[in-house]
Tab-separated table of C-alpha atoms (C1' of nucleotides) in Angstrom:
chain	number	residue	atom	x	y	z
N	465	UNK	CA	98.490	116.476	54.353
N	466	UNK	CA	101.395	116.087	56.756
N	467	UNK	CA	99.974	117.557	59.923
N	468	UNK	CA	96.976	116.972	62.149
N	469	UNK	CA	94.118	119.385	61.483
N	470	UNK	CA	90.448	119.809	62.339
N	471	UNK	CA	88.410	117.770	64.779
N	472	UNK	CA	85.918	114.908	64.670
N	473	UNK	CA	83.844	112.956	67.179
N	474	UNK	CA	83.530	109.169	67.115
N	475	UNK	CA	81.574	106.687	69.220
N	476	UNK	CA	83.178	104.209	71.639
N	477	UNK	CA	81.912	100.678	71.007
N	478	UNK	CA	80.817	98.014	73.498
N	479	UNK	CA	84.399	96.801	73.907
N	480	UNK	CA	85.759	100.233	74.686
N	481	UNK	CA	87.360	100.918	71.307
N	482	UNK	CA	87.142	104.024	69.099
N	483	UNK	CA	88.161	104.626	65.487
N	484	UNK	CA	90.895	107.194	64.956
N	485	UNK	CA	89.748	109.480	62.108
N	486	UNK	CA	91.009	108.344	58.739
N	487	UNK	CA	92.743	111.654	58.002
N	488	UNK	CA	94.771	111.357	61.218
N	489	UNK	CA	95.716	107.801	60.347
N	490	UNK	CA	96.873	109.102	56.996
N	491	UNK	CA	99.195	111.583	58.689
N	492	UNK	CA	100.524	108.865	60.962
N	493	UNK	CA	101.276	106.712	57.932
N	494	UNK	CA	102.969	109.573	56.117
N	495	UNK	CA	105.148	110.343	59.135
N	496	UNK	CA	105.795	106.613	59.583
N	497	UNK	CA	104.484	106.631	63.147
N	498	UNK	CA	103.539	103.094	64.197
N	499	UNK	CA	103.356	103.575	67.933
N	500	UNK	CA	101.718	106.496	69.685
N	501	UNK	CA	103.236	108.210	72.708
N	502	UNK	CA	100.208	109.403	74.689
N	503	UNK	CA	100.443	111.626	77.743
N	504	UNK	CA	98.192	113.553	80.035
N	505	UNK	CA	98.311	117.131	78.824
N	506	UNK	CA	99.855	119.702	81.170
N	507	UNK	CA	97.201	122.340	80.567
N	508	UNK	CA	93.912	120.775	79.451
N	509	UNK	CA	91.997	117.682	80.569
N	510	UNK	CA	92.970	115.941	77.338
N	511	UNK	CA	95.286	113.158	76.217
N	512	UNK	CA	97.923	114.266	73.715
N	513	UNK	CA	99.231	111.724	71.228
N	514	UNK	CA	102.142	111.835	68.835
N	515	UNK	CA	105.224	109.979	67.714
N	516	UNK	CA	107.969	108.665	70.008
N	517	UNK	CA	110.131	111.703	69.229
N	518	UNK	CA	107.732	113.662	71.416
N	519	UNK	CA	108.977	111.742	74.443
N	520	UNK	CA	112.562	112.127	73.260
N	521	UNK	CA	112.100	115.884	73.237
N	522	UNK	CA	110.813	115.827	76.831
N	523	UNK	CA	113.658	113.599	77.993
N	524	UNK	CA	116.251	115.867	76.458
N	525	UNK	CA	114.726	118.681	78.446
N	526	UNK	CA	115.119	116.657	81.655
N	527	UNK	CA	118.675	115.692	80.793
N	528	UNK	CA	119.609	119.383	80.735
N	529	UNK	CA	118.846	119.647	84.445
N	530	UNK	CA	120.421	118.111	87.533
N	531	UNK	CA	119.023	114.554	87.418
N	532	UNK	CA	118.539	114.507	91.193
N	533	UNK	CA	116.757	117.844	91.386
N	534	UNK	CA	113.118	117.974	92.479
N	535	UNK	CA	112.285	119.674	89.160
N	536	UNK	CA	113.673	116.786	87.118
N	537	UNK	CA	111.905	114.322	89.393
N	538	UNK	CA	108.648	116.191	88.948
N	539	UNK	CA	108.985	116.371	85.175
N	540	UNK	CA	109.644	112.630	84.970
N	541	UNK	CA	106.579	112.011	87.108
N	542	UNK	CA	104.510	113.716	84.404
N	543	UNK	CA	106.034	112.470	81.153
N	544	UNK	CA	106.923	108.948	82.293
N	545	UNK	CA	104.300	108.275	84.941
N	546	UNK	CA	101.694	110.229	82.964
N	547	UNK	CA	102.654	108.842	79.567
N	548	UNK	CA	102.248	105.545	77.740
N	549	UNK	CA	102.817	103.979	74.348
N	550	UNK	CA	99.753	102.687	72.523
N	551	UNK	CA	99.056	100.976	69.237
N	552	UNK	CA	96.069	101.003	66.891
N	553	UNK	CA	94.420	97.710	66.000
N	554	UNK	CA	94.174	96.528	62.427
N	555	UNK	CA	91.115	98.633	61.734
N	556	UNK	CA	92.769	101.762	63.081
N	557	UNK	CA	90.995	101.718	66.433
N	558	UNK	CA	92.335	102.660	69.846
N	559	UNK	CA	91.431	101.141	73.214
N	560	UNK	CA	90.004	103.789	75.512
N	561	UNK	CA	91.566	102.709	78.796
N	562	UNK	CA	90.970	104.064	82.282
N	563	UNK	CA	94.255	105.914	81.842
N	564	UNK	CA	92.412	107.984	79.228
N	565	UNK	CA	88.942	108.044	80.769
N	566	UNK	CA	89.947	109.112	84.254
N	567	UNK	CA	91.950	112.074	83.061
N	568	UNK	CA	89.601	113.359	80.358
N	569	UNK	CA	86.127	112.441	81.590
N	570	UNK	CA	85.492	110.570	78.336
N	571	UNK	CA	82.611	108.077	78.556
N	572	UNK	CA	80.740	107.250	75.307
N	573	UNK	CA	82.374	109.409	72.659
N	574	UNK	CA	85.775	110.885	71.862
N	575	UNK	CA	86.533	114.155	70.109
N	576	UNK	CA	89.800	113.953	68.195
N	577	UNK	CA	91.490	117.344	67.835
N	578	UNK	CA	94.370	118.051	65.467
N	579	UNK	CA	97.307	120.043	66.875
N	580	UNK	CA	99.703	120.117	63.918
N	581	UNK	CA	102.461	117.748	65.116
N	582	UNK	CA	100.188	115.762	67.430
N	583	UNK	CA	96.514	115.282	68.155
N	584	UNK	CA	94.398	115.123	71.278
N	585	UNK	CA	91.536	113.114	72.768
N	586	UNK	CA	88.827	115.122	74.525
N	587	UNK	CA	85.442	114.557	76.091
N	588	UNK	CA	83.220	116.201	73.414
N	589	UNK	CA	81.453	118.632	75.694
N	590	UNK	CA	84.635	119.663	77.491
N	591	UNK	CA	86.224	120.431	74.144
N	592	UNK	CA	83.255	122.514	73.036
N	593	UNK	CA	83.310	124.564	76.192
N	594	UNK	CA	87.060	124.996	76.341
N	595	UNK	CA	87.223	126.090	72.735
N	596	UNK	CA	84.383	128.556	73.275
N	597	UNK	CA	86.150	129.981	76.317
N	598	UNK	CA	89.417	130.337	74.426
N	599	UNK	CA	87.638	132.119	71.600
N	600	UNK	CA	85.994	134.451	74.077
N	601	UNK	CA	89.231	135.327	75.880
N	602	UNK	CA	90.956	135.971	72.622
N	603	UNK	CA	88.220	138.350	71.619
N	604	UNK	CA	88.463	140.227	74.897
N	605	UNK	CA	92.191	140.706	74.482
N	606	UNK	CA	91.597	142.151	71.051
N	607	UNK	CA	94.045	139.764	69.494
N	608	UNK	CA	91.652	138.231	67.047
N	609	UNK	CA	93.331	137.899	63.664
N	610	UNK	CA	91.718	138.563	60.321
J	889	UNK	CA	109.386	98.552	75.256
J	890	UNK	CA	112.624	98.996	77.159
J	891	UNK	CA	111.655	101.480	79.804
J	892	UNK	CA	109.047	101.840	82.510
J	893	UNK	CA	106.112	104.016	81.440
J	894	UNK	CA	102.580	104.890	82.513
J	895	UNK	CA	100.828	104.005	85.733
J	896	UNK	CA	98.351	101.369	86.905
J	897	UNK	CA	96.637	100.545	90.156
J	898	UNK	CA	96.353	96.979	91.492
J	899	UNK	CA	94.682	95.482	94.540
J	900	UNK	CA	96.555	93.966	97.467
J	901	UNK	CA	95.197	90.482	98.229
J	902	UNK	CA	94.427	88.867	101.592
J	903	UNK	CA	98.011	87.666	101.910
J	904	UNK	CA	99.474	91.118	101.347
J	905	UNK	CA	100.630	90.476	97.781
J	906	UNK	CA	100.156	92.685	94.715
J	907	UNK	CA	100.705	91.950	91.013
J	908	UNK	CA	103.372	94.029	89.304
J	909	UNK	CA	101.864	95.185	85.974
J	910	UNK	CA	102.666	92.907	83.082
J	911	UNK	CA	104.326	95.644	81.043
J	912	UNK	CA	106.733	96.387	83.904
J	913	UNK	CA	107.551	92.692	84.248
J	914	UNK	CA	108.272	92.689	80.539
J	915	UNK	CA	110.825	95.465	80.976
J	916	UNK	CA	112.411	93.649	83.908
J	917	UNK	CA	112.739	90.511	81.770
J	918	UNK	CA	114.216	92.452	78.861
J	919	UNK	CA	116.778	94.101	81.151
J	920	UNK	CA	117.400	90.740	82.833
J	921	UNK	CA	116.588	92.106	86.276
J	922	UNK	CA	115.795	89.251	88.703
J	923	UNK	CA	116.096	91.075	91.992
J	924	UNK	CA	114.685	94.505	92.758
J	925	UNK	CA	116.579	97.156	94.672
J	926	UNK	CA	113.887	99.160	96.479
J	927	UNK	CA	114.487	102.420	98.314
J	928	UNK	CA	112.584	105.310	99.788
J	929	UNK	CA	112.410	108.076	97.197
J	930	UNK	CA	114.375	111.232	98.023
J	931	UNK	CA	111.613	113.602	96.981
J	932	UNK	CA	108.210	111.902	97.197
J	933	UNK	CA	106.508	109.508	99.641
J	934	UNK	CA	107.018	106.584	97.259
J	935	UNK	CA	109.139	103.448	97.048
J	936	UNK	CA	111.393	103.350	94.008
J	937	UNK	CA	112.377	99.991	92.526
J	938	UNK	CA	114.907	99.071	89.902
J	939	UNK	CA	117.819	96.786	89.119
J	940	UNK	CA	120.909	96.394	91.332
J	941	UNK	CA	122.813	98.792	89.071
J	942	UNK	CA	120.685	101.555	90.577
J	943	UNK	CA	122.441	100.997	93.897
J	944	UNK	CA	125.775	100.811	92.112
J	945	UNK	CA	125.138	104.202	90.591
J	946	UNK	CA	124.372	105.704	94.003
J	947	UNK	CA	127.469	104.180	95.527
J	948	UNK	CA	129.637	105.535	92.765
J	949	UNK	CA	128.228	108.957	93.495
J	950	UNK	CA	129.212	108.579	97.136
J	951	UNK	CA	132.661	107.422	96.144
J	952	UNK	CA	133.152	110.622	94.169
J	953	UNK	CA	132.825	112.650	97.358
J	954	UNK	CA	134.935	112.850	100.485
J	955	UNK	CA	133.896	109.596	102.232
J	956	UNK	CA	133.803	111.340	105.606
J	957	UNK	CA	131.782	114.324	104.466
J	958	UNK	CA	128.314	114.907	105.911
J	959	UNK	CA	126.883	114.601	102.392
J	960	UNK	CA	128.355	111.156	101.825
J	961	UNK	CA	127.237	110.077	105.268
J	962	UNK	CA	123.736	111.306	104.606
J	963	UNK	CA	123.559	109.667	101.183
J	964	UNK	CA	124.591	106.321	102.632
J	965	UNK	CA	121.970	106.666	105.334
J	966	UNK	CA	119.333	106.997	102.617
J	967	UNK	CA	120.401	104.434	100.031
J	968	UNK	CA	121.667	101.792	102.442
J	969	UNK	CA	119.498	102.363	105.501
J	970	UNK	CA	116.495	103.210	103.343
J	971	UNK	CA	116.971	100.448	100.785
J	972	UNK	CA	116.269	96.743	100.521
J	973	UNK	CA	116.354	93.932	97.943
J	974	UNK	CA	113.105	92.158	97.042
J	975	UNK	CA	111.994	89.396	94.674
J	976	UNK	CA	108.780	88.692	92.770
J	977	UNK	CA	106.990	85.352	93.173
J	978	UNK	CA	106.254	83.055	90.227
J	979	UNK	CA	103.134	84.982	89.198
J	980	UNK	CA	105.005	88.274	89.253
J	981	UNK	CA	103.625	89.420	92.608
J	982	UNK	CA	105.367	91.424	95.302
J	983	UNK	CA	104.898	91.275	99.090
J	984	UNK	CA	103.800	94.657	100.413
J	985	UNK	CA	105.819	94.842	103.634
J	986	UNK	CA	105.624	97.389	106.437
J	987	UNK	CA	108.794	98.904	104.977
J	988	UNK	CA	106.640	99.884	102.004
J	989	UNK	CA	103.418	100.657	103.842
J	990	UNK	CA	104.902	102.915	106.498
J	991	UNK	CA	106.753	105.144	104.077
J	992	UNK	CA	104.035	105.438	101.424
J	993	UNK	CA	100.747	105.200	103.292
J	994	UNK	CA	99.700	102.269	101.077
J	995	UNK	CA	96.849	100.183	102.541
J	996	UNK	CA	94.598	98.280	100.078
J	997	UNK	CA	95.862	99.256	96.651
J	998	UNK	CA	99.148	100.168	95.003
J	999	UNK	CA	99.676	102.549	92.103
J	1000	UNK	CA	102.694	101.506	90.045
J	1001	UNK	CA	104.334	104.452	88.296
J	1002	UNK	CA	106.888	104.133	85.501
J	1003	UNK	CA	109.999	106.342	85.721
J	1004	UNK	CA	111.966	105.240	82.652
J	1005	UNK	CA	114.829	103.332	84.290
J	1006	UNK	CA	112.885	102.354	87.409
J	1007	UNK	CA	109.334	102.337	88.715
J	1008	UNK	CA	107.623	103.436	91.906
J	1009	UNK	CA	104.965	102.284	94.357
J	1010	UNK	CA	102.519	104.945	95.519
J	1011	UNK	CA	99.364	105.193	97.587
J	1012	UNK	CA	96.838	105.858	94.772
J	1013	UNK	CA	95.405	109.073	96.126
J	1014	UNK	CA	98.797	110.516	97.031
J	1015	UNK	CA	99.951	109.906	93.470
J	1016	UNK	CA	96.896	111.592	91.997
J	1017	UNK	CA	97.389	114.669	94.124
J	1018	UNK	CA	101.136	114.890	93.648
J	1019	UNK	CA	100.844	114.582	89.892
J	1020	UNK	CA	98.152	117.245	89.769
J	1021	UNK	CA	100.341	119.555	91.831
J	1022	UNK	CA	103.334	118.942	89.583
J	1023	UNK	CA	101.239	119.784	86.538
J	1024	UNK	CA	100.085	122.966	88.193
J	1025	UNK	CA	103.599	124.060	89.106
J	1026	UNK	CA	104.819	123.320	85.631
J	1027	UNK	CA	102.104	125.540	84.260
J	1028	UNK	CA	103.057	128.367	86.611
J	1029	UNK	CA	106.693	128.140	85.610
J	1030	UNK	CA	105.623	128.565	82.008
J	1031	UNK	CA	107.906	125.802	80.851
J	1032	UNK	CA	105.418	123.903	78.779
J	1033	UNK	CA	107.179	122.349	75.826
J	1034	UNK	CA	105.648	121.628	72.430
F	609	DT	C1'	69.871	114.362	36.073
F	610	DG	C1'	68.588	110.399	38.507
F	611	DG	C1'	69.735	105.655	39.550
F	612	DG	C1'	72.845	102.349	40.757
F	613	DA	C1'	77.471	100.177	41.084
F	614	DC	C1'	81.465	100.812	43.718
F	615	DC	C1'	84.392	102.170	47.538
F	616	DA	C1'	86.047	103.858	51.999
F	617	DT	C1'	85.177	104.463	56.680
F	618	DA	C1'	82.969	103.538	60.915
F	619	DT	C1'	80.973	100.076	63.747
F	620	DG	C1'	79.689	95.400	65.689
F	621	DG	C1'	80.908	91.017	67.489
F	622	DG	C1'	83.039	85.893	67.795
F	623	DG	C1'	86.564	83.610	69.843
F	624	DG	C1'	91.320	82.804	71.364
F	625	DT	C1'	94.924	84.373	74.511
F	626	DC	C1'	96.854	86.370	78.444
F	627	DA	C1'	96.942	89.003	82.810
F	628	DA	C1'	94.989	89.871	87.450
F	629	DT	C1'	93.192	87.721	91.279
F	630	DG	C1'	91.782	84.235	94.792
F	631	DG	C1'	92.791	80.455	97.558
F	632	DG	C1'	94.436	75.630	98.833
F	633	DA	C1'	98.768	73.119	99.605
F	634	DT	C1'	103.567	73.047	100.759
F	635	DT	C1'	107.837	74.813	102.371
F	636	DT	C1'	110.749	77.830	105.043
F	637	DG	C1'	112.532	80.275	108.917
F	638	DG	C1'	112.596	81.718	113.595
L	191	DC	C1'	106.150	73.916	116.095
L	192	DC	C1'	103.810	77.846	114.503
L	193	DA	C1'	103.402	81.720	111.414
L	194	DA	C1'	104.624	83.592	107.339
L	195	DA	C1'	106.240	83.185	102.765
L	196	DT	C1'	106.101	80.710	98.445
L	197	DC	C1'	104.382	77.365	95.028
L	198	DC	C1'	100.725	75.824	92.226
L	199	DC	C1'	96.236	75.719	90.136
L	200	DA	C1'	91.525	77.651	88.996
L	201	DT	C1'	88.562	81.436	87.778
L	202	DT	C1'	87.399	85.695	85.858
L	203	DG	C1'	87.700	89.323	82.909
L	204	DA	C1'	90.211	92.332	79.582
L	205	DC	C1'	92.411	92.797	75.239
L	206	DC	C1'	93.433	91.661	70.377
L	207	DC	C1'	93.184	89.192	65.836
L	208	DC	C1'	89.938	88.509	62.414
L	209	DC	C1'	85.797	88.905	59.747
L	210	DA	C1'	81.003	90.742	59.015
L	211	DT	C1'	77.777	94.606	58.590
L	212	DA	C1'	76.278	99.459	58.319
L	213	DT	C1'	76.595	104.002	56.508
L	214	DG	C1'	77.510	107.501	53.586
L	215	DG	C1'	79.759	109.414	49.605
L	216	DT	C1'	81.505	109.495	44.736
L	217	DC	C1'	81.640	108.318	40.125
L	218	DC	C1'	79.803	106.643	35.967
L	219	DC	C1'	76.526	106.009	32.584
L	220	DA	C1'	72.056	105.856	30.525
DNA sequence: TGGGACCATATGGGGGTCAATGGGATTTGG
DNA sequence: CCAAATCCCATTGACCCCCATATGGTCCCA
């Protein structure tokens, strides 16, 4: 598989680490991603993680604007100030830093959620509720496929 | 890493010093920056800090305009009158002067914010709020990439 | 078909290394 | 000569390499 799919919840250990699901690590290996660009999502209280080209894409978007404009300044505040590169340890674990905890509300467990070209880190209960809400809204709009 | 990313909050000690995050110091070393050019940001209540070439870039921009124009005059007022050079001590700490405190509202703690080619000093709560607002505006503009 | 060998993943923790912080001692500048 | 800035060292705590254990699943063979 070459994209991130499904979701799984893992425990954070006493040192603040959590295992990234094996299937996600497999995708990372296949895409040759050794360092994760992680940023605070613009819409949900979740951390999004993907390859460095994700940041490149954002920066190209900034470069298309006047570099001194408030909009460019604001965008940089989010993708640079709200983003960071992280690495997995040898066992494929990730440190759950305050950068992640403060923004997501994660405490003891992490729900990993596949999003095709990247994946996200959620507080389990927040993910449950948000997904349920999204499903509900979709049903109300009558856009449910199938 | 060769650019300033992410954010971190450090305490100001009894002598008014604060540690610059290790990752930022690493970038400074890699870019061979020994002296910081610090200036009052044009958009946000934050101090921006980077290498001397930052000032050079601003001055070149002034030089491209009519030197007696109001715009050039105004720009000089900001980058010269609102700027200063600073150095880190041996442990990588920075004196938090009134120049910094008055403009940012910083008192006990400093949030360091990466901005790719420079970094900023914010009052922690002001940063939180400004970033949240930026995220909100981005959402309203419907410009979410990805 | 049931038991057991084998394997992969998740989890736990020891111990070294490095960064953040605190504070005494010394120097510098007005 | 005094106050502030800087140097230097000690302490604490966080992170990371490395190895051990737990847990659950699959495959093979009797």
